[in-house]
Short mmCIF file of C-alpha atoms and ligand atoms in Angstrom, two decimals:
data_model
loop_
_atom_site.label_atom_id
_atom_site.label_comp_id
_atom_site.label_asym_id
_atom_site.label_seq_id
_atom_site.Cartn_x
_atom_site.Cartn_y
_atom_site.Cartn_z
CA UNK X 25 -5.76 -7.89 -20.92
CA UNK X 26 -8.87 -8.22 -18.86
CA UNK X 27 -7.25 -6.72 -15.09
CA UNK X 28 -9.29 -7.06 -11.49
CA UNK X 29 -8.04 -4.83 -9.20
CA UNK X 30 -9.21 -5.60 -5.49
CA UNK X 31 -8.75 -2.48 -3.19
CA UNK X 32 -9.79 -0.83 -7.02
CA UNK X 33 -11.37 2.13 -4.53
CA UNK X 34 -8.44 3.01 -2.17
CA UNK X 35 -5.81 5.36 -2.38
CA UNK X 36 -3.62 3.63 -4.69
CA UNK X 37 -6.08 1.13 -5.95
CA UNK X 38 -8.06 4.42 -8.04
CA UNK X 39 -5.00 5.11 -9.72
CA UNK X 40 -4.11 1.20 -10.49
CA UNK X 41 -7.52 1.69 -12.29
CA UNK X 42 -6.70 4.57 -14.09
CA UNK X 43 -3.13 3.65 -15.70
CA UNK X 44 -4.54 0.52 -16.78
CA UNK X 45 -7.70 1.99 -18.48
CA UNK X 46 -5.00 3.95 -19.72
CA UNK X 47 -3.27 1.46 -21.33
CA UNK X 48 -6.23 -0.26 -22.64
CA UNK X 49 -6.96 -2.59 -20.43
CA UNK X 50 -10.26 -3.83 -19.27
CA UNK X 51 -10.64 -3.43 -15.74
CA UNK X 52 -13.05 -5.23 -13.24
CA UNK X 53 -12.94 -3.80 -9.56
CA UNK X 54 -13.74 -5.85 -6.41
CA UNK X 55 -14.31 -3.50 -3.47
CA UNK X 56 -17.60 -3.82 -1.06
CA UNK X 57 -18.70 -0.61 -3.25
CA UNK X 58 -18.60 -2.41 -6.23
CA UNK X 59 -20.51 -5.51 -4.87
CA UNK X 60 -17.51 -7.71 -3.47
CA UNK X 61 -16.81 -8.73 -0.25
CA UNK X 62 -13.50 -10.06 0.01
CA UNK X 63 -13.54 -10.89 3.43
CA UNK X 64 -16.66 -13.40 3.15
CA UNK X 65 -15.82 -14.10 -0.58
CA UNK X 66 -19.64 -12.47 -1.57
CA UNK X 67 -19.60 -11.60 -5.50
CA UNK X 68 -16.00 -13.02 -6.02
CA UNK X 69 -16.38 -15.74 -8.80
CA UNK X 70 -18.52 -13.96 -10.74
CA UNK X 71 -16.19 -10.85 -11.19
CA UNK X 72 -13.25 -12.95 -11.99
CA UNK X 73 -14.83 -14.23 -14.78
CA UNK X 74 -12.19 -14.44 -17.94
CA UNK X 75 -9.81 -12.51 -16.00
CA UNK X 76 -6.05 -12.67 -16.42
CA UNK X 77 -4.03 -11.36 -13.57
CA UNK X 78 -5.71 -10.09 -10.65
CA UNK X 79 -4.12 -7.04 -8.95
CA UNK X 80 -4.35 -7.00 -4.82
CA UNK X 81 -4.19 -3.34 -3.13
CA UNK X 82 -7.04 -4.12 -0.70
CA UNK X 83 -6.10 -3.04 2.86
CA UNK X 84 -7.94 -2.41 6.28
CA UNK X 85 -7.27 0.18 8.76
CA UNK X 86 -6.13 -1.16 11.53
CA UNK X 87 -3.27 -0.97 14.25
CA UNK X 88 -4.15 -4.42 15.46
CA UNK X 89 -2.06 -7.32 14.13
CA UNK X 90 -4.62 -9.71 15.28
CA UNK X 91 -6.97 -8.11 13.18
CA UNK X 92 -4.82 -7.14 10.24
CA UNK X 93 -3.61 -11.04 10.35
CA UNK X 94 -7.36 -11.69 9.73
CA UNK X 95 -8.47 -9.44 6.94
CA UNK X 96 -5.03 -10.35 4.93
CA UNK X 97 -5.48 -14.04 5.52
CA UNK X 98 -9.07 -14.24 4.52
CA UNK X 99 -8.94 -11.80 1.74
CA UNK X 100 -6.01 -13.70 0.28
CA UNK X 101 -7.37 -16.99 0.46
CA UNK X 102 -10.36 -16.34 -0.82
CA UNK X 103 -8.68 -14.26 -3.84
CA UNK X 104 -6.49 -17.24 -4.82
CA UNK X 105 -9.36 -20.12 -4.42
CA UNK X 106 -11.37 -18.16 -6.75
CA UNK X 107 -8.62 -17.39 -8.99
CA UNK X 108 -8.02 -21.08 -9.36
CA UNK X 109 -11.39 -21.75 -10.04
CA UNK X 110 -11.78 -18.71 -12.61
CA UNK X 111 -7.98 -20.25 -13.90
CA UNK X 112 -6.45 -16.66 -13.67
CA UNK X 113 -2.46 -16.97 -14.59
CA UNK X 114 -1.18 -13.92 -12.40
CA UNK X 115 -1.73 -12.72 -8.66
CA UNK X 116 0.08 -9.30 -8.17
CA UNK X 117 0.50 -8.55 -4.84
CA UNK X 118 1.42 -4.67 -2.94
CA UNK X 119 3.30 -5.57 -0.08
CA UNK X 120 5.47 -3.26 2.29
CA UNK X 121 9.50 -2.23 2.35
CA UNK X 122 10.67 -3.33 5.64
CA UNK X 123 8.21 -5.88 7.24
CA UNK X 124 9.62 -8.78 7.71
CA UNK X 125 12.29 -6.86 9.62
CA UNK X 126 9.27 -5.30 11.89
CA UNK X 127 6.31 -8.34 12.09
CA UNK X 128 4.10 -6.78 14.21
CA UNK X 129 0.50 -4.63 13.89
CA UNK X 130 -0.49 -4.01 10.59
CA UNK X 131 2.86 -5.52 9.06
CA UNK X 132 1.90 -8.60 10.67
CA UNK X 133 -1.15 -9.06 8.21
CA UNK X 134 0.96 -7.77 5.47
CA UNK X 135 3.82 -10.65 6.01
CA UNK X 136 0.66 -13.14 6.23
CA UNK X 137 -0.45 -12.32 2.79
CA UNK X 138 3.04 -12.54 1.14
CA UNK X 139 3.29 -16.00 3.17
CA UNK X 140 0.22 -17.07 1.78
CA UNK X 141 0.79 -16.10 -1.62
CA UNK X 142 3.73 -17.96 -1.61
CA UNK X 143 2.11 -21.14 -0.17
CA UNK X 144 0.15 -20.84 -3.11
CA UNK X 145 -0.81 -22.33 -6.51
CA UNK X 146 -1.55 -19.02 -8.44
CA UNK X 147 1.81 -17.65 -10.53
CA UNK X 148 2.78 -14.69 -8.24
CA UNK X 149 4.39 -11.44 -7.95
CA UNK X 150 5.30 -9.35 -5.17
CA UNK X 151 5.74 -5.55 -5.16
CA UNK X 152 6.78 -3.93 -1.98
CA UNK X 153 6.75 -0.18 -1.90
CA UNK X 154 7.36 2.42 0.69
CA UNK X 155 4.59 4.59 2.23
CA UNK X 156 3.05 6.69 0.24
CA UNK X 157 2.96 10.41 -0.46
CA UNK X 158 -0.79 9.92 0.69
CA UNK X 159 0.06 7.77 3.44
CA UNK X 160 0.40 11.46 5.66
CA UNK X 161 -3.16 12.34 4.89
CA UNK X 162 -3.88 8.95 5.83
CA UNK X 163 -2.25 8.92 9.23
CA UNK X 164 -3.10 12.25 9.74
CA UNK X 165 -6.77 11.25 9.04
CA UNK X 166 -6.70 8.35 11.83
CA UNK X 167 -4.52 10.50 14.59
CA UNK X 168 -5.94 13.55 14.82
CA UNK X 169 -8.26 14.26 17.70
CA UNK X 170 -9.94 18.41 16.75
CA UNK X 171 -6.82 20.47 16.08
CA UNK X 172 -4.06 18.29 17.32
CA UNK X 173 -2.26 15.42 15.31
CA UNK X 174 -0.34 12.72 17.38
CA UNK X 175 2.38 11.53 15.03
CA UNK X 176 4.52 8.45 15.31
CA UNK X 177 8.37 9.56 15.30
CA UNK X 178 9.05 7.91 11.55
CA UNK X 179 11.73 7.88 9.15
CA UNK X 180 9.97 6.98 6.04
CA UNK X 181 11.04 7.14 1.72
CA UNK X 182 7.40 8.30 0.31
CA UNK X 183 6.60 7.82 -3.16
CA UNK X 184 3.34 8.73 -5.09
CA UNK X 185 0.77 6.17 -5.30
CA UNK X 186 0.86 7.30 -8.85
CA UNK X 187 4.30 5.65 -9.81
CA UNK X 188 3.20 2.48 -7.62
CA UNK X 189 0.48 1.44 -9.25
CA UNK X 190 2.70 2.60 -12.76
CA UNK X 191 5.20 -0.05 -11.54
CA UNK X 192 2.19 -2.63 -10.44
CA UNK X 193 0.29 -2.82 -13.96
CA UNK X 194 4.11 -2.98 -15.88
CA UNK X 195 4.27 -6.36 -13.45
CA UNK X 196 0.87 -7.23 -14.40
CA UNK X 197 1.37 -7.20 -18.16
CA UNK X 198 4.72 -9.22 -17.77
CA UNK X 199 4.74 -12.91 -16.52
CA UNK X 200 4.71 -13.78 -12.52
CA UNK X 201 8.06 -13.08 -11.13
CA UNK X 202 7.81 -14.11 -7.50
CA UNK X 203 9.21 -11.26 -5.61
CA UNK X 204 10.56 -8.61 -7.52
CA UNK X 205 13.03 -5.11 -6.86
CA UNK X 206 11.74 -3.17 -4.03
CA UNK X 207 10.16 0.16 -4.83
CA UNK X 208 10.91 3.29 -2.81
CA UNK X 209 10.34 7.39 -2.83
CA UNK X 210 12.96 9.72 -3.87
CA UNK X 211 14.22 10.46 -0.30
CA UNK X 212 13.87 10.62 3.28
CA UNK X 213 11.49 12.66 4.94
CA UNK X 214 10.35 12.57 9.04
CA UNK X 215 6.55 11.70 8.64
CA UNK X 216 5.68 14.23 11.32
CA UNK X 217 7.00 16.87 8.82
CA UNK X 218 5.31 15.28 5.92
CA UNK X 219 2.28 15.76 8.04
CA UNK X 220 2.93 19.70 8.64
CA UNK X 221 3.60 20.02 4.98
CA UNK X 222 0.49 17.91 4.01
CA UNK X 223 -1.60 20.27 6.21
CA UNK X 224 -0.43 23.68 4.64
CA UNK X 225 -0.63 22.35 1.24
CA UNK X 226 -4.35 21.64 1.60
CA UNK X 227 -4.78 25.00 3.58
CA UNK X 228 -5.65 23.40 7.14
CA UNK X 229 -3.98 25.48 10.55
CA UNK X 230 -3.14 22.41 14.05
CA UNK X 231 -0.34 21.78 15.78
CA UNK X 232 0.96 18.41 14.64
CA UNK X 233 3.01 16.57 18.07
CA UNK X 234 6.08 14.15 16.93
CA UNK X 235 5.55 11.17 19.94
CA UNK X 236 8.10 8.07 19.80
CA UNK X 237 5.98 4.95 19.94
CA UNK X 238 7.69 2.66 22.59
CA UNK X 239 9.08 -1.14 21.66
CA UNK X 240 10.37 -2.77 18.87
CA UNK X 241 7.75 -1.60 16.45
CA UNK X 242 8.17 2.23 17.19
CA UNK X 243 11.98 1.45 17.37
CA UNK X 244 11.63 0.31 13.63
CA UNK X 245 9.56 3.07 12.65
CA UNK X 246 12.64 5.34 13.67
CA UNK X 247 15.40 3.85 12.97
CA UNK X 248 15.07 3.35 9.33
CA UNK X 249 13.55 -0.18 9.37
CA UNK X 250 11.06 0.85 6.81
CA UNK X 251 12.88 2.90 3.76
CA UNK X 252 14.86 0.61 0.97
CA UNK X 253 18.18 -0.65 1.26
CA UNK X 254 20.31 -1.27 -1.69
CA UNK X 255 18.96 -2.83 -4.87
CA UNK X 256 16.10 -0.88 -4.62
CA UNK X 257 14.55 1.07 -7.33
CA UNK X 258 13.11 4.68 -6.67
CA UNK X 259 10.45 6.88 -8.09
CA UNK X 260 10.92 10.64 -9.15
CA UNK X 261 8.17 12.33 -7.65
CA UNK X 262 9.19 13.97 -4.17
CA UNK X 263 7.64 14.81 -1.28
CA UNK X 264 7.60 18.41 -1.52
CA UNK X 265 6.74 18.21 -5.25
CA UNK X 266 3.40 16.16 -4.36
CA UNK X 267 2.22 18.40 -1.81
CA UNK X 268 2.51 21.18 -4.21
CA UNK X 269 0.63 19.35 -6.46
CA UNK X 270 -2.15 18.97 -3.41
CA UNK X 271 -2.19 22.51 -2.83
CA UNK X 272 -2.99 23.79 -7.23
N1 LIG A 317 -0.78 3.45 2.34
C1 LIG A 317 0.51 3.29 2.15
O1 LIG A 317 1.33 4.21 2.38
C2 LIG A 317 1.03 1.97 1.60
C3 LIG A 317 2.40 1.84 1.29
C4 LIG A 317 2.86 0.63 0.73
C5 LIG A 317 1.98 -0.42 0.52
N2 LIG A 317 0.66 -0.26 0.86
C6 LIG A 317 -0.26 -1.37 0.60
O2 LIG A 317 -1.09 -0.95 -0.46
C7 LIG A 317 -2.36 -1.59 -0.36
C8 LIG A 317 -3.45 -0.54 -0.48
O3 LIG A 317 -3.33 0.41 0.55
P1 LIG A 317 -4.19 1.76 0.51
O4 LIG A 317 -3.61 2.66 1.54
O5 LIG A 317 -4.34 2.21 -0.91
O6 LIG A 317 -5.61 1.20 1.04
P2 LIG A 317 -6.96 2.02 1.30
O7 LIG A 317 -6.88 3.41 0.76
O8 LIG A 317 -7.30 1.86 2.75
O9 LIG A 317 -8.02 1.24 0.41
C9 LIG A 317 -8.46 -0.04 0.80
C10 LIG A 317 -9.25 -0.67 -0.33
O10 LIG A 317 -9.63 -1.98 0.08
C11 LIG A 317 -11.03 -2.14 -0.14
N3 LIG A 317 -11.59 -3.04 0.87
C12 LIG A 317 -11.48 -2.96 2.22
N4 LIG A 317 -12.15 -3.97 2.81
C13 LIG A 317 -12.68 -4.71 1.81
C14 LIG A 317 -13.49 -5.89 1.76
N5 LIG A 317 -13.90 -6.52 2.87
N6 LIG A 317 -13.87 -6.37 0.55
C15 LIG A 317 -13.50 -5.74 -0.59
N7 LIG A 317 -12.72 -4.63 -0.62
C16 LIG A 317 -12.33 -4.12 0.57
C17 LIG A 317 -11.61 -0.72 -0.03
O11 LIG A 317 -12.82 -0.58 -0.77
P3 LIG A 317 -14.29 -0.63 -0.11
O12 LIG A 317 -14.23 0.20 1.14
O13 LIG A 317 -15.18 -0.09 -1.18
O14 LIG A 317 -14.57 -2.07 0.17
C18 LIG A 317 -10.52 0.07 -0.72
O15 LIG A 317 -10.69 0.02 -2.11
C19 LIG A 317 -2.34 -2.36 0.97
O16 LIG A 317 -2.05 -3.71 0.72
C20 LIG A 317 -1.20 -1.71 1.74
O17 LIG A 317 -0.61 -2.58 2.66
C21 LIG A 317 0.17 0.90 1.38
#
């Protein structure tokens, strides 16, 4: 199959790349590095060229749902006119466990996109996973100010962008099946001790500060609102296991 993978450049989107060039399939990326703007559209049409299902992991970093509302919305619509055009069968689609039950910030931008998927006329399936193992590099990244990281009080279910984007090209290679099993981590873990962990795995000393977010969106973030409930299916790949990894 010929794949595009937009986001083919971010944390999970690099290994959505790999395990399909794995598997033998050609692979187009669309990523500003690679010459595709998928906010404007630049570079689009031309990539999607004789493509058959085009995988989505693009994201922006943002807390704002204003602005995450934006990004999803354009890059979505301008992913499924072009797919029309290019007459791709398949848009896959990484969504988020939870976010419908907690609309707001980024989440808001991420419930966009599934709305306008849906809306849509491009066959489409929907993957949401938990955060990732990565996800407490990434939030350590973005809260961090010299040695101190401010993390949100968070119950979340990681799992290894590995065995997402595993479970996103298996979707790809089988026909559109609207929204399919939710895909969650091997267990619980508080994110400001996935943070702790992350840091001694990759050999870095700070003092990492667990701070409840106020309102309904930091109530969510504690209370569960984002790990699977039943009918879920889990990767194998813990926590613990993945930092190790991080550390060799
Ligand atoms: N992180 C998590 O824990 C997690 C968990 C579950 C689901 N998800 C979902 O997984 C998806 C990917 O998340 P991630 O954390 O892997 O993202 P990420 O590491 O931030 O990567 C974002 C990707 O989007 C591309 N991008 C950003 N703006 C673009 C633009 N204007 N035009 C073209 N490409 C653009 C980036 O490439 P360039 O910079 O080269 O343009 C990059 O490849 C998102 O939909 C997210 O909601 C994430």
């Amino acid at each position: 199959m010929k794949l595009a993978v937009a986001g083919g450049t971010g944390t999970v989107g690099v290994h959505v790349v790999e395990v399909a060039r794995q598997r033998g399939h050609e692979v187009v990326v669309l990523s500003r590095s690679a010459g595709v703007d998928l906010v404007s559209g630049s570079g689009l049409s031309d990539a999607l060229a004789g493509v058959d299902a085009v995988v989505d992991v693009a994201s922006t970093q943002t807390i704002s749902a204003k602005e995450s509302m934006s990004f999803f919305a354009a890059v979505t619509r301008n992913l499924l006119t072009a797919e029309v055009a290019a007459g791709v069968g398949h848009h896959v689609a990484l969504s988020i466990v939870g976010i419908d039950r907690v609309p707001h910030s980024y989440y808001a931008g991420k419930v966009k996109q599934e709305r306008i998927i849906r809306a849509g006329t491009v066959p489409w399936t929907i993957l949401r996973a938990t955060q990732f193992h990565e996800f407490a590099g990434q939030i350590r990244a973005r809260s961090s100010f010299g040695p101190v990281s401010i993390i949100p009080k968070m119950v979340s279910q990681p799992i290894a962008a590995r065995e997402v984007a595993e479970r996103l090209i298996d979707l790809a290679e089988r026909t559109p099946a609207g929204r399919v099993a939710d895909l969650g981590g091997p267990r619980e873990e508080r994110m400001a001790e996935m943070v702790r962990r992350y840091a001694r795995a990759i050999g870095t000393r700070g003092l990492v500060l667990e701070v409840p977010i106020p309102g309904a969106y930091g109530r969510a973030m504690r209370d569960g609102t984002l790990v699977t409930t039943t009918d879920a299916d889990h990767g194998l790949q813990t926590f613990g296991q993945w930092a190790a990894a991080q550390a060799r």
